[in-house]
XYZ file of N, CA and C in Angstrom:
624
model
N 0.847 -1.209 0.000
C 0.000 0.000 0.000
C 0.861 1.228 0.000
N 1.882 1.230 0.813
C 2.757 2.386 0.931
C 3.408 2.671 -0.427
N 3.851 1.548 -1.068
C 4.501 1.724 -2.374
C 3.536 2.287 -3.417
N 2.298 1.867 -3.350
C 1.273 2.358 -4.290
C 1.059 3.839 -4.087
N 0.977 4.276 -2.809
C 0.779 5.705 -2.508
C 1.942 6.530 -3.029
N 3.136 6.010 -2.796
C 4.335 6.736 -3.255
C 4.325 6.849 -4.772
N 4.002 5.727 -5.402
C 3.947 5.716 -6.879
C 2.899 6.695 -7.381
N 1.754 6.690 -6.738
C 0.665 7.618 -7.120
C 1.116 9.054 -6.950
N 1.813 9.298 -5.846
C 2.283 10.680 -5.571
C 3.274 11.114 -6.633
N 4.164 10.191 -6.992
C 5.176 10.523 -8.017
C 4.502 10.802 -9.348
N 3.531 9.947 -9.693
C 2.803 10.153 -10.951
C 2.062 11.485 -10.956
N 1.464 11.794 -9.803
C 0.734 13.070 -9.688
C 1.664 14.244 -9.886
N 2.845 14.175 -9.259
C 3.826 15.265 -9.388
C 4.306 15.401 -10.834
N 4.532 14.252 -11.452
C 4.982 14.263 -12.850
C 3.929 14.883 -13.757
N 2.669 14.559 -13.486
C 1.548 15.098 -14.285
C 1.467 16.620 -14.147
N 1.584 17.060 -12.863
C 1.543 18.517 -12.606
C 2.690 19.203 -13.323
N 3.862 18.581 -13.236
C 5.046 19.158 -13.870
C 4.876 19.245 -15.385
N 4.359 18.148 -15.966
C 4.141 18.144 -17.417
C 3.106 19.181 -17.839
N 2.058 19.298 -17.016
C 0.998 20.275 -17.306
C 1.563 21.686 -17.292
N 2.397 21.951 -16.284
C 2.994 23.292 -16.161
C 3.873 23.594 -17.358
N 4.670 22.574 -17.765
C 5.558 22.782 -18.913
C 4.768 23.034 -20.179
N 3.684 22.243 -20.343
C 2.887 22.409 -21.544
C 2.205 23.756 -21.566
N 1.814 24.275 -20.369
C 1.216 25.615 -20.293
C 2.217 26.673 -20.718
N 3.483 26.465 -20.204
C 4.527 27.441 -20.568
C 4.746 27.448 -22.073
N 4.831 26.184 -22.625
C 5.025 26.094 -24.077
C 3.874 26.732 -24.833
N 2.646 26.484 -24.265
C 1.453 27.074 -24.886
C 1.509 28.582 -24.856
N 1.931 29.118 -23.680
C 2.037 30.585 -23.558
C 3.079 31.123 -24.525
N 4.219 30.379 -24.594
C 5.302 30.800 -25.492
C 4.808 30.859 -26.942
N 4.073 29.786 -27.317
C 3.545 29.745 -28.690
C 2.562 30.883 -28.930
N 1.703 31.130 -27.902
C 0.726 32.213 -28.029
C 1.416 33.560 -28.185
N 2.515 33.750 -27.368
C 3.260 35.017 -27.461
C 3.876 35.176 -28.840
N 4.446 34.053 -29.344
C 5.067 34.126 -30.674
C 4.015 34.425 -31.738
N 2.841 33.756 -31.586
C 1.755 34.014 -32.537
C 1.325 35.466 -32.485
N 1.247 35.996 -31.246
C 0.816 37.384 -31.065
C 1.816 38.332 -31.699
N 3.134 38.015 -31.452
C 4.171 38.882 -32.033
C 4.107 38.839 -33.557
N 3.933 37.637 -34.081
C 3.856 37.470 -35.528
C 2.671 38.251 -36.115
N 1.528 38.195 -35.409
C 0.334 38.919 -35.853
C 0.580 40.414 -35.858
N 1.259 40.891 -34.754
C 1.543 42.332 -34.673
C 2.439 42.767 -35.811
N 3.491 41.948 -36.076
C 4.415 42.306 -37.156
C 3.700 42.329 -38.502
N 2.841 41.309 -38.714
C 2.087 41.267 -39.970
C 1.193 42.486 -40.100
N 0.573 42.843 -38.969
C -0.323 43.994 -38.951
C 0.432 45.266 -39.267
N 1.646 45.402 -38.634
C 2.451 46.606 -38.882
C 2.883 46.671 -40.333
N 3.312 45.493 -40.862
C 3.715 45.482 -42.264
C 2.554 45.876 -43.155
N 1.357 45.389 -42.794
C 0.153 45.734 -43.556
C -0.113 47.217 -43.493
N 0.070 47.787 -42.269
C -0.154 49.228 -42.105
C 0.823 50.020 -42.956
N 2.128 49.585 -42.892
C 3.135 50.300 -43.686
C 2.819 50.181 -45.163
N 2.368 48.976 -45.558
C 2.012 48.753 -46.965
C 0.860 49.657 -47.367
N -0.152 49.732 -46.479
C -1.310 50.589 -46.751
C -0.884 52.039 -46.844
N 0.025 52.446 -45.893
C 0.496 53.833 -45.920
C 1.203 54.118 -47.223
N 2.009 53.110 -47.668
C 2.718 53.278 -48.935
C 1.751 53.421 -50.085
N 0.698 52.593 -50.044
C -0.306 52.671 -51.098
C -1.014 54.008 -51.081
N -1.359 54.458 -49.857
C -2.034 55.759 -49.739
C -1.142 56.859 -50.286
N 0.160 56.759 -49.974
C 1.109 57.780 -50.436
C 1.187 57.788 -51.955
N 1.251 56.551 -52.515
C 1.296 56.446 -53.980
C 0.040 57.008 -54.608
N -1.118 56.675 -53.963
C -2.388 57.176 -54.486
C -2.438 58.689 -54.432
N -1.909 59.255 -53.307
C -1.901 60.720 -53.169
C -1.020 61.351 -54.229
N 0.160 60.718 -54.469
C 1.041 61.237 -55.517
C 0.345 61.202 -56.859
N -0.357 60.090 -57.112
C -1.075 59.950 -58.375
C -2.144 61.002 -58.523
N -2.897 61.257 -57.434
C -3.970 62.246 -57.501
C -3.388 63.639 -57.665
N -2.198 63.873 -57.101
C -1.540 65.172 -57.236
C -1.182 65.425 -58.700
N -0.618 64.379 -59.352
C -0.293 64.513 -60.772
C -1.552 64.774 -61.579
N -2.616 64.067 -61.200
C -3.889 64.222 -61.890
C -4.431 65.637 -61.721
N -4.274 66.182 -60.485
C -4.743 67.544 -60.226
C -3.972 68.552 -61.071
N -2.616 68.346 -61.168
C -1.805 69.240 -61.990
C -2.273 69.184 -63.441
N -2.505 67.972 -63.904
C -2.955 67.787 -65.274
C -4.306 68.442 -65.509
N -5.204 68.276 -64.547
C -6.530 68.884 -64.657
C -6.448 70.400 -64.668
N -5.568 70.928 -63.805
C -5.397 72.385 -63.735
C -4.903 72.909 -65.078
N -3.961 72.175 -65.683
C -3.418 72.585 -66.973
C -4.497 72.573 -68.044
N -5.232 71.456 -68.146
C -6.206 71.318 -69.221
C -7.400 72.243 -69.047
N -7.772 72.532 -67.792
C -8.946 73.357 -67.528
C -8.793 74.766 -68.084
N -7.703 75.451 -67.744
C -7.466 76.817 -68.230
C -7.305 76.836 -69.750
N -6.511 75.909 -70.256
C -6.256 75.863 -71.700
C -7.535 75.583 -72.477
N -8.383 74.684 -71.937
C -9.653 74.352 -72.599
C -10.587 75.559 -72.640
N -10.623 76.308 -71.535
C -11.506 77.473 -71.466
C -11.060 78.559 -72.447
N -9.751 78.765 -72.510
C -9.199 79.736 -73.470
C -9.585 79.331 -74.889
N -9.406 78.055 -75.193
C -9.714 77.582 -76.546
C -11.211 77.681 -76.846
N -12.038 77.446 -75.846
C -13.495 77.527 -76.039
C -13.908 78.946 -76.442
N -13.357 79.961 -75.756
C -13.694 81.351 -76.084
C -13.066 81.785 -77.411
N -11.891 81.250 -77.714
C -11.276 81.537 -79.016
C -12.188 81.020 -80.133
N -12.752 79.827 -79.946
C -13.647 79.245 -80.956
C -14.942 80.052 -81.079
N -15.430 80.558 -79.945
C -16.613 81.443 -79.982
C -16.309 82.677 -80.833
N -15.132 83.232 -80.609
C -14.700 84.417 -81.355
C -14.581 84.101 -82.841
N -13.946 82.984 -83.148
C -13.769 82.589 -84.551
C -15.128 82.428 -85.246
N -16.058 81.778 -84.559
C -17.393 81.566 -85.139
C -18.136 82.886 -85.345
N -17.965 83.843 -84.430
C -18.606 85.155 -84.563
C -18.044 85.903 -85.772
N -16.734 85.752 -85.996
C -16.115 86.409 -87.162
C -16.565 85.738 -88.459
N -16.726 84.422 -88.433
C -17.246 83.699 -89.610
C -18.638 84.224 -89.952
N -19.434 84.493 -88.903
C -20.804 84.992 -89.088
C -20.840 86.513 -89.290
N -19.673 87.153 -89.289
C -19.549 88.622 -89.388
C -20.459 89.302 -88.360
N -20.357 88.829 -87.113
C -21.161 89.374 -86.016
C -20.230 90.106 -85.039
N -20.148 91.422 -85.226
C -19.215 92.248 -84.446
C -19.518 92.209 -82.950
N -20.788 92.208 -82.590
C -21.178 92.234 -81.175
C -20.782 90.935 -80.464
N -21.081 89.792 -81.092
C -20.726 88.497 -80.485
C -19.206 88.315 -80.421
N -18.524 88.836 -81.435
C -17.058 88.754 -81.445
C -16.475 89.568 -80.285
N -17.060 90.742 -80.032
C -16.602 91.592 -78.925
C -16.814 90.894 -77.576
N -17.972 90.268 -77.412
C -18.270 89.538 -76.163
C -17.272 88.399 -75.951
N -17.017 87.660 -77.023
C -16.069 86.536 -76.932
C -14.664 87.050 -76.634
N -14.319 88.190 -77.198
C -13.001 88.792 -76.947
C -12.831 89.156 -75.477
N -13.876 89.722 -74.887
C -13.827 90.095 -73.461
C -13.741 88.857 -72.566
N -14.512 87.833 -72.905
C -14.464 86.586 -72.124
C -13.068 85.964 -72.208
N -12.518 85.996 -73.399
C -11.180 85.440 -73.610
C -10.140 86.221 -72.798
N -10.265 87.536 -72.818
C -9.341 88.381 -72.049
C -9.405 88.039 -70.555
N -10.616 87.900 -70.010
C -10.791 87.574 -68.586
C -10.197 86.205 -68.242
N -10.396 85.249 -69.125
C -9.863 83.903 -68.889
C -8.341 83.898 -68.930
N -7.782 84.654 -69.856
C -6.320 84.762 -69.941
C -5.746 85.432 -68.687
N -6.485 86.387 -68.144
C -6.052 87.058 -66.906
C -5.929 86.076 -65.744
N -6.806 85.062 -65.730
C -6.807 84.093 -64.628
C -6.050 82.808 -64.937
N -5.337 82.782 -66.056
C -4.624 81.565 -66.480
C -3.497 81.257 -65.489
N -3.569 80.067 -64.876
C -2.568 79.649 -63.889
C -1.480 78.827 -64.576
N -0.261 79.373 -64.609
C 0.844 78.678 -65.290
C 1.721 77.888 -64.320
N 1.382 77.915 -63.032
C 2.259 77.342 -61.989
C 2.485 75.833 -62.126
N 1.575 75.123 -62.769
C 1.725 73.665 -62.888
C 2.602 73.255 -64.073
N 3.090 74.240 -64.836
C 3.961 73.934 -65.976
C 5.434 74.057 -65.573
N 6.314 73.530 -66.389
C 7.755 73.631 -66.130
C 8.191 75.088 -66.256
N 9.328 75.412 -65.615
C 9.812 76.801 -65.555
C 9.945 77.437 -66.940
N 10.526 76.699 -67.872
C 10.719 77.240 -69.221
C 9.374 77.470 -69.913
N 8.448 76.521 -69.702
C 7.111 76.646 -70.294
C 6.357 77.825 -69.679
N 6.535 78.033 -68.384
C 5.872 79.153 -67.703
C 6.271 80.477 -68.330
N 7.563 80.626 -68.600
C 8.061 81.877 -69.197
C 7.439 82.084 -70.583
N 7.433 81.030 -71.380
C 6.857 81.124 -72.730
C 5.359 81.440 -72.659
N 4.664 80.744 -71.765
C 3.215 80.958 -71.633
C 2.897 82.380 -71.196
N 3.679 82.919 -70.273
C 3.442 84.291 -69.803
C 3.565 85.292 -70.949
N 4.556 85.073 -71.804
C 4.739 85.956 -72.974
C 3.562 85.821 -73.941
N 3.152 84.576 -74.183
C 2.027 84.313 -75.097
C 0.747 84.942 -74.542
N 0.505 84.723 -73.241
C -0.716 85.231 -72.595
C -0.756 86.758 -72.629
N 0.381 87.388 -72.351
C 0.443 88.861 -72.351
C 0.071 89.410 -73.733
N 0.594 88.794 -74.783
C 0.298 89.254 -76.143
C -1.152 88.959 -76.517
N -1.613 87.742 -76.188
C -2.991 87.345 -76.520
C -4.011 88.238 -75.811
N -3.721 88.599 -74.566
C -4.620 89.479 -73.801
C -4.784 90.828 -74.486
N -3.688 91.347 -74.998
C -3.729 92.652 -75.678
C -4.651 92.597 -76.897
N -4.536 91.519 -77.667
C -5.364 91.392 -78.874
C -6.832 91.112 -78.519
N -7.051 90.310 -77.492
C -8.426 90.031 -77.040
C -9.092 91.306 -76.545
N -8.316 92.130 -75.857
C -8.849 93.412 -75.348
C -9.292 94.306 -76.505
N -8.463 94.400 -77.546
C -8.809 95.229 -78.714
C -10.036 94.680 -79.427
N -10.108 93.356 -79.535
C -11.260 92.729 -80.197
C -12.545 93.045 -79.427
N -12.429 93.145 -78.105
C -13.585 93.425 -77.259
C -14.163 94.819 -77.435
N -13.434 95.714 -78.108
C -13.941 97.089 -78.261
C -13.720 97.674 -79.658
N -13.482 96.807 -80.651
C -13.204 97.290 -82.004
C -14.318 96.949 -82.985
N -14.229 97.569 -84.149
C -15.135 97.245 -85.256
C -14.636 95.972 -85.948
N -15.480 95.407 -86.790
C -15.199 94.113 -87.417
C -13.843 94.054 -88.123
N -13.512 95.075 -88.917
C -12.238 95.046 -89.659
C -11.048 94.928 -88.716
N -11.083 95.709 -87.620
C -9.987 95.671 -86.644
C -10.011 94.368 -85.840
N -11.189 93.852 -85.579
C -11.301 92.562 -84.880
C -10.571 91.482 -85.674
N -10.782 91.501 -86.975
C -10.157 90.488 -87.830
C -8.635 90.673 -87.898
N -8.189 91.917 -87.871
C -6.741 92.183 -87.868
C -6.094 91.601 -86.593
N -6.747 91.859 -85.463
C -6.202 91.355 -84.194
C -6.348 89.834 -84.081
N -7.383 89.292 -84.723
C -7.612 87.849 -84.690
C -6.463 87.102 -85.354
N -5.873 87.696 -86.373
C -4.750 87.051 -87.066
C -3.592 86.779 -86.105
N -3.185 87.800 -85.345
C -2.066 87.627 -84.409
C -2.478 86.782 -83.213
N -3.726 86.965 -82.765
C -4.241 86.162 -81.664
C -4.208 84.666 -82.028
N -4.518 84.354 -83.269
C -4.502 82.954 -83.720
C -3.093 82.370 -83.637
N -2.108 83.191 -83.962
C -0.704 82.738 -83.840
C -0.387 82.451 -82.371
N -0.870 83.316 -81.479
C -0.667 83.091 -80.038
C -1.301 81.772 -79.598
N -2.506 81.499 -80.100
C -3.208 80.269 -79.726
C -2.466 79.025 -80.228
N -1.892 79.116 -81.400
C -1.103 77.990 -81.925
C 0.129 77.743 -81.055
N 0.785 78.825 -80.647
C 1.960 78.698 -79.775
C 1.564 78.118 -78.414
N 0.381 78.520 -77.917
C -0.088 78.025 -76.622
C -0.382 76.528 -76.692
N -1.069 76.097 -77.742
C -1.425 74.687 -77.908
C -0.169 73.816 -78.018
N 0.893 74.372 -78.607
C 2.157 73.629 -78.726
C 2.715 73.283 -77.344
N 2.362 74.093 -76.323
C 2.823 73.851 -74.950
C 1.792 73.067 -74.147
N 0.542 73.481 -74.212
C -0.500 72.883 -73.364
C -1.054 71.576 -73.930
N -0.925 71.403 -75.244
C -1.554 70.248 -75.878
C -3.054 70.483 -76.010
N -3.744 69.524 -76.584
C -5.186 69.656 -76.764
C -5.866 68.300 -76.628
N -7.030 68.285 -75.974
C -7.803 67.042 -75.846
C -8.617 66.788 -77.112
N -8.942 67.856 -77.835
C -9.747 67.747 -79.061
C -8.846 67.920 -80.280
N -9.221 67.275 -81.348
C -8.492 67.457 -82.607
C -8.746 68.870 -83.123
N -7.661 69.578 -83.445
C -7.773 70.927 -84.001
C -7.227 70.923 -85.424
N -7.788 71.807 -86.242
C -7.327 71.935 -87.627
C -6.754 73.334 -87.828
N -5.474 73.373 -88.183
C -4.862 74.666 -88.510
C -5.176 74.947 -89.978
N -5.927 76.028 -90.202
C -6.373 76.355 -91.559
C -5.733 77.668 -92.020
N -5.690 77.860 -93.332
C -4.928 78.980 -93.883
C -5.647 79.612 -95.074
N -5.740 80.949 -94.999
C -6.316 81.721 -96.113
C -5.179 82.490 -96.790
N -4.896 82.208 -98.058
C -3.786 82.888 -98.751
C -4.118 84.327 -99.158
N -5.406 84.689 -99.105
C -5.842 85.994 -99.605
C -5.749 87.112 -98.571
N -5.984 86.820 -97.296
C -6.085 87.876 -96.281
C -4.706 88.299 -95.774
N -4.366 89.547 -95.964
C -3.150 90.156 -95.417
C -1.894 89.323 -95.697
N -1.756 88.913 -96.952
C -0.553 88.176 -97.353
C -0.545 86.724 -96.903
N -1.660 86.262 -96.381
C -1.775 84.879 -95.898
C -1.960 84.854 -94.386
N -3.045 84.278 -93.931
C -3.364 84.274 -92.494
C -3.945 82.923 -92.075
N -3.514 82.461 -90.894
C -3.955 81.157 -90.388
C -4.910 81.324 -89.205
N -5.596 80.246 -88.870
C -6.462 80.215 -87.687
C -6.684 78.763 -87.285
N -7.247 78.553 -86.128
C -7.547 77.208 -85.639
C -9.046 76.957 -85.695
N -9.412 75.715 -85.975
C -10.816 75.332 -86.005
C -10.970 73.914 -85.448
N -12.158 73.616 -84.921
C -12.445 72.254 -84.479
C -13.124 71.455 -85.585
N -13.390 72.122 -86.706
C -14.019 71.463 -87.854
C -13.055 71.432 -89.032
N -13.075 70.329 -89.740
C -12.189 70.205 -90.907
C -12.649 71.106 -92.054
N -13.949 71.275 -92.158
C -14.514 72.131 -93.220
C -14.073 73.583 -93.019
N -13.587 74.196 -94.066
C -13.092 75.578 -93.981
C -14.258 76.563 -93.954
N -14.275 77.399 -92.905
C -15.214 78.523 -92.809
C -14.378 79.738 -92.426
N -14.165 80.595 -93.387
C -13.186 81.670 -93.273
C -13.619 82.793 -92.325
N -12.866 83.026 -91.219
C -13.228 84.093 -90.283
C -12.757 85.483 -90.734
N -11.909 85.513 -91.768
C -11.371 86.800 -92.230
C -12.272 87.469 -93.276
N -13.066 86.645 -93.973
C -13.954 87.195 -94.993
C -15.424 86.861 -94.752
N -15.689 85.868 -93.925
C -17.079 85.492 -93.673
C -17.761 85.051 -94.950
N -18.993 85.511 -95.150
C -19.794 85.074 -96.310
C -19.237 85.568 -97.640
N -18.355 86.571 -97.615
C -17.772 87.074 -98.872
C -16.939 85.995 -99.560
N -16.144 85.271 -98.760
C -15.335 84.161 -99.301
C -15.263 83.059 -98.244
N -16.403 82.485 -97.939
C -16.519 81.535 -96.834
C -15.585 80.328 -96.967
N -15.441 79.800 -98.159
C -14.657 78.572 -98.340
C -13.218 78.830 -98.746
N -12.799 80.098 -98.712
C -11.434 80.433 -99.118
C -10.440 79.946 -98.059
N -9.600 79.011 -98.425
C -8.597 78.511 -97.495
C -8.421 77.006 -97.597
N -7.513 76.484 -96.789
C -7.232 75.037 -96.795
C -6.742 74.612 -95.409
N -6.794 73.315 -95.173
C -6.270 72.761 -93.921
C -4.768 72.579 -94.080
N -3.999 73.260 -93.225
C -2.550 73.128 -93.263
C -2.080 71.885 -92.512
N -2.654 71.693 -91.318
C -2.284 70.498 -90.542
C -3.318 70.187 -89.484
N -3.255 68.935 -89.038
C -4.159 68.454 -87.979
C -3.357 68.377 -86.688
N -3.926 68.935 -85.612
C -3.236 68.961 -84.318
C -3.989 68.081 -83.339
N -3.301 67.076 -82.764
C -3.931 66.146 -81.816
C -3.260 66.263 -80.452
């Protein structure tokens, strides 16, 4: 009996000891699992932060691009209004378009362009504003004179800003020794002569 009790006691102690060891191992494994989870979580956070940063950079580029196209598109829209008014020989509508164009050029933001492009754009804008201002308060003959130089300014601007729409550079050999303009239509409608010589001219090149 005594030997049985001793044996039982030894077995009991061994069981307790094994249980304690297994608990420690279990805790150790749990701690390692917890550490691993934390590291994975941190890596995920850093990855997410990196993605957010990349997305922000992408949206910043997109904003710059939008800023560039927005001003340039508005300028071109008013230039086309002006061109159409001259085609229709409508002095009043041409004057309105000239004033709108002048105001838009005044607010043209060049900051999103490269330094060299900014300098060129400022020169182009300054000259274009002067011609738009004159068109806004002149008679038809003078409007058409200023439109010739303004059209050259618009071509120089498009060379820097680019265009989302296909433009057609058209040319009339008869007006003032030869004069060009931009149009969104391939069909020639002459802004220098209107109905007097509506189809006088040709497409010099397509701008995309």
